[in-house]
């Protein structure tokens, strides 16, 4: 009976660690998707001259679900709103700091040209930096959480025995 209780405590602690890790991975997955999507956006707008609404309709994946489709919906129902305001509204719905990183890009979407290309590349660099830092931070935090869970569970098992 005691062994079963100890096993349940360890399983619960392990489940909690996995849940915490999964929560952090969602932001990283979204950041990776947006990083790839920005490369496509820059290329398709600059080289292919694809109109933005058509491009937004063709986008797929996590970035499309969280940013591109909401932006397209805002543009479709925009009554006097500019592209930059619709962009800011769609970017504001993203988890931080992704919304903060992407918001300045909206002002240059309607300008186009070399300024937009430079802004897209700068935004991609900032996203890549965030990904590097957040991946390292989450790895360290994951180790700390795992150690705390394991030590707390061991202590609980010893006390309950």
Short mmCIF file of C-alpha atoms in Angstrom, two decimals:
data_model
loop_
_atom_site.label_atom_id
_atom_site.label_comp_id
_atom_site.label_asym_id
_atom_site.label_seq_id
_atom_site.Cartn_x
_atom_site.Cartn_y
_atom_site.Cartn_z
CA UNK A 1 0.00 0.00 0.00
CA UNK A 2 2.82 2.40 0.91
CA UNK A 3 4.69 1.54 -2.27
CA UNK A 4 1.59 2.29 -4.34
CA UNK A 5 1.18 5.65 -2.59
CA UNK A 6 4.85 6.50 -3.20
CA UNK A 7 4.49 5.52 -6.85
CA UNK A 8 1.44 7.77 -7.20
CA UNK A 9 3.34 10.68 -5.66
CA UNK A 10 6.23 10.20 -8.10
CA UNK A 11 3.85 9.89 -11.06
CA UNK A 12 2.02 13.05 -10.01
CA UNK A 13 5.29 14.97 -9.68
CA UNK A 14 6.42 13.73 -13.09
CA UNK A 15 3.10 14.70 -14.64
CA UNK A 16 3.35 18.17 -13.15
CA UNK A 17 6.86 18.60 -14.57
CA UNK A 18 5.68 17.53 -18.03
CA UNK A 19 2.72 19.88 -17.89
CA UNK A 20 4.95 22.84 -16.99
CA UNK A 21 7.32 21.96 -19.83
CA UNK A 22 4.50 21.70 -22.35
CA UNK A 23 3.15 25.13 -21.38
CA UNK A 24 6.51 26.72 -22.09
CA UNK A 25 6.94 24.87 -25.36
CA UNK A 26 3.76 26.41 -26.81
CA UNK A 27 5.29 29.90 -26.92
CA UNK A 28 8.48 28.52 -28.46
CA UNK A 29 6.54 26.63 -31.13
CA UNK A 30 4.59 29.77 -32.01
CA UNK A 31 7.79 31.83 -32.18
CA UNK A 32 9.38 29.26 -34.52
CA UNK A 33 6.31 29.24 -36.74
CA UNK A 34 6.23 33.03 -36.93
CA UNK A 35 9.96 33.13 -37.70
CA UNK A 36 9.40 30.85 -40.70
CA UNK A 37 6.26 32.71 -41.75
CA UNK A 38 8.07 36.05 -41.75
CA UNK A 39 10.64 34.66 -44.17
CA UNK A 40 7.81 33.57 -46.46
CA UNK A 41 6.06 36.92 -46.04
CA UNK A 42 9.19 38.87 -46.92
CA UNK A 43 9.90 36.75 -49.99
CA UNK A 44 6.35 36.58 -51.29
CA UNK A 45 5.69 40.30 -50.89
CA UNK A 46 9.09 41.46 -52.16
CA UNK A 47 9.85 38.99 -54.96
CA UNK A 48 6.52 37.49 -55.99
CA UNK A 49 4.50 40.69 -55.39
CA UNK A 50 1.72 38.63 -53.84
CA UNK A 51 -1.08 40.82 -52.46
CA UNK A 52 -1.23 40.64 -48.67
CA UNK A 53 -4.84 39.34 -48.42
CA UNK A 54 -4.05 36.49 -50.82
CA UNK A 55 -0.87 35.70 -48.93
CA UNK A 56 -2.71 35.66 -45.60
CA UNK A 57 -5.30 33.24 -46.99
CA UNK A 58 -2.56 30.86 -48.15
CA UNK A 59 -0.64 30.80 -44.86
CA UNK A 60 -0.93 27.56 -42.88
CA UNK A 61 0.18 26.21 -39.54
CA UNK A 62 0.38 27.56 -36.03
CA UNK A 63 1.36 31.07 -37.14
CA UNK A 64 -1.67 31.20 -39.41
CA UNK A 65 -3.97 30.15 -36.58
CA UNK A 66 -2.63 32.67 -34.09
CA UNK A 67 -1.67 35.71 -36.22
CA UNK A 68 -2.36 35.56 -39.94
CA UNK A 69 -6.03 34.50 -39.93
CA UNK A 70 -6.96 36.92 -37.12
CA UNK A 71 -5.20 39.66 -39.10
CA UNK A 72 -7.10 38.71 -42.24
CA UNK A 73 -10.40 38.80 -40.33
CA UNK A 74 -9.56 42.22 -38.91
CA UNK A 75 -8.74 43.48 -42.40
CA UNK A 76 -12.00 42.13 -43.82
CA UNK A 77 -14.14 43.81 -41.20
CA UNK A 78 -12.00 46.94 -40.92
CA UNK A 79 -14.17 50.00 -41.12
CA UNK A 80 -11.71 52.81 -41.58
CA UNK A 81 -8.94 50.98 -39.74
CA UNK A 82 -5.55 51.05 -41.36
CA UNK A 83 -3.39 48.00 -41.97
CA UNK A 84 -1.05 49.03 -39.16
CA UNK A 85 -3.93 49.26 -36.66
CA UNK A 86 -5.27 45.86 -37.72
CA UNK A 87 -1.74 44.44 -37.39
CA UNK A 88 -1.31 45.96 -33.94
CA UNK A 89 -4.63 44.46 -32.82
CA UNK A 90 -3.75 41.00 -34.11
CA UNK A 91 -0.23 41.15 -32.65
CA UNK A 92 -1.60 42.26 -29.27
CA UNK A 93 -3.40 38.91 -28.97
CA UNK A 94 -0.11 37.01 -29.13
CA UNK A 95 1.66 35.95 -25.94
CA UNK A 96 4.34 38.31 -24.71
CA UNK A 97 6.96 39.13 -25.84
CA UNK A 98 5.90 37.97 -29.33
CA UNK A 99 3.28 40.70 -29.62
CA UNK A 100 5.79 43.35 -28.59
CA UNK A 101 8.36 42.05 -31.08
CA UNK A 102 5.93 41.98 -34.02
CA UNK A 103 3.94 45.18 -33.41
CA UNK A 104 6.46 47.64 -34.97
CA UNK A 105 6.41 45.69 -38.23
CA UNK A 106 2.78 46.67 -38.88
CA UNK A 107 3.62 50.30 -39.56
CA UNK A 108 5.87 49.34 -42.47
CA UNK A 109 3.63 46.74 -44.13
CA UNK A 110 1.83 49.34 -46.21
CA UNK A 111 5.09 51.16 -47.06
CA UNK A 112 6.81 48.16 -48.65
CA UNK A 113 10.15 48.33 -50.39
CA UNK A 114 13.57 48.21 -48.77
CA UNK A 115 12.30 49.56 -45.45
CA UNK A 116 9.87 46.64 -45.14
CA UNK A 117 12.59 44.15 -46.11
CA UNK A 118 14.90 45.54 -43.46
CA UNK A 119 12.13 45.57 -40.84
CA UNK A 120 11.20 41.96 -41.60
CA UNK A 121 14.83 40.87 -41.25
CA UNK A 122 15.26 42.82 -38.01
CA UNK A 123 12.08 41.28 -36.64
CA UNK A 124 13.28 37.82 -37.62
CA UNK A 125 16.61 38.45 -35.88
CA UNK A 126 14.82 39.59 -32.74
CA UNK A 127 12.57 36.50 -32.83
CA UNK A 128 15.61 34.26 -33.32
CA UNK A 129 17.30 35.91 -30.33
CA UNK A 130 14.19 35.40 -28.24
CA UNK A 131 14.09 31.73 -29.26
CA UNK A 132 17.72 31.19 -28.25
CA UNK A 133 17.31 32.91 -24.89
CA UNK A 134 13.95 31.35 -24.08
CA UNK A 135 15.10 27.85 -25.03
CA UNK A 136 18.09 28.17 -22.69
CA UNK A 137 15.96 29.67 -19.92
CA UNK A 138 13.34 26.95 -20.18
CA UNK A 139 15.96 24.21 -20.16
CA UNK A 140 17.44 25.60 -16.95
CA UNK A 141 14.03 26.15 -15.42
CA UNK A 142 13.01 22.61 -16.38
CA UNK A 143 15.98 21.17 -14.55
CA UNK A 144 15.15 23.22 -11.46
CA UNK A 145 11.48 22.16 -11.57
CA UNK A 146 12.44 18.51 -11.98
CA UNK A 147 14.87 18.69 -9.06
CA UNK A 148 12.29 20.39 -6.85
CA UNK A 149 9.61 17.87 -7.76
CA UNK A 150 11.88 14.92 -7.17
CA UNK A 151 13.22 16.21 -3.87
CA UNK A 152 9.77 17.24 -2.65
CA UNK A 153 8.33 13.87 -3.56
CA UNK A 154 11.20 12.06 -1.86
CA UNK A 155 10.64 14.14 1.26
CA UNK A 156 6.90 13.41 1.20
CA UNK A 157 7.55 9.68 0.80
CA UNK A 158 10.02 9.67 3.70
CA UNK A 159 7.64 11.60 5.94
CA UNK A 160 4.71 9.36 5.09
CA UNK A 161 6.65 6.15 5.62
#
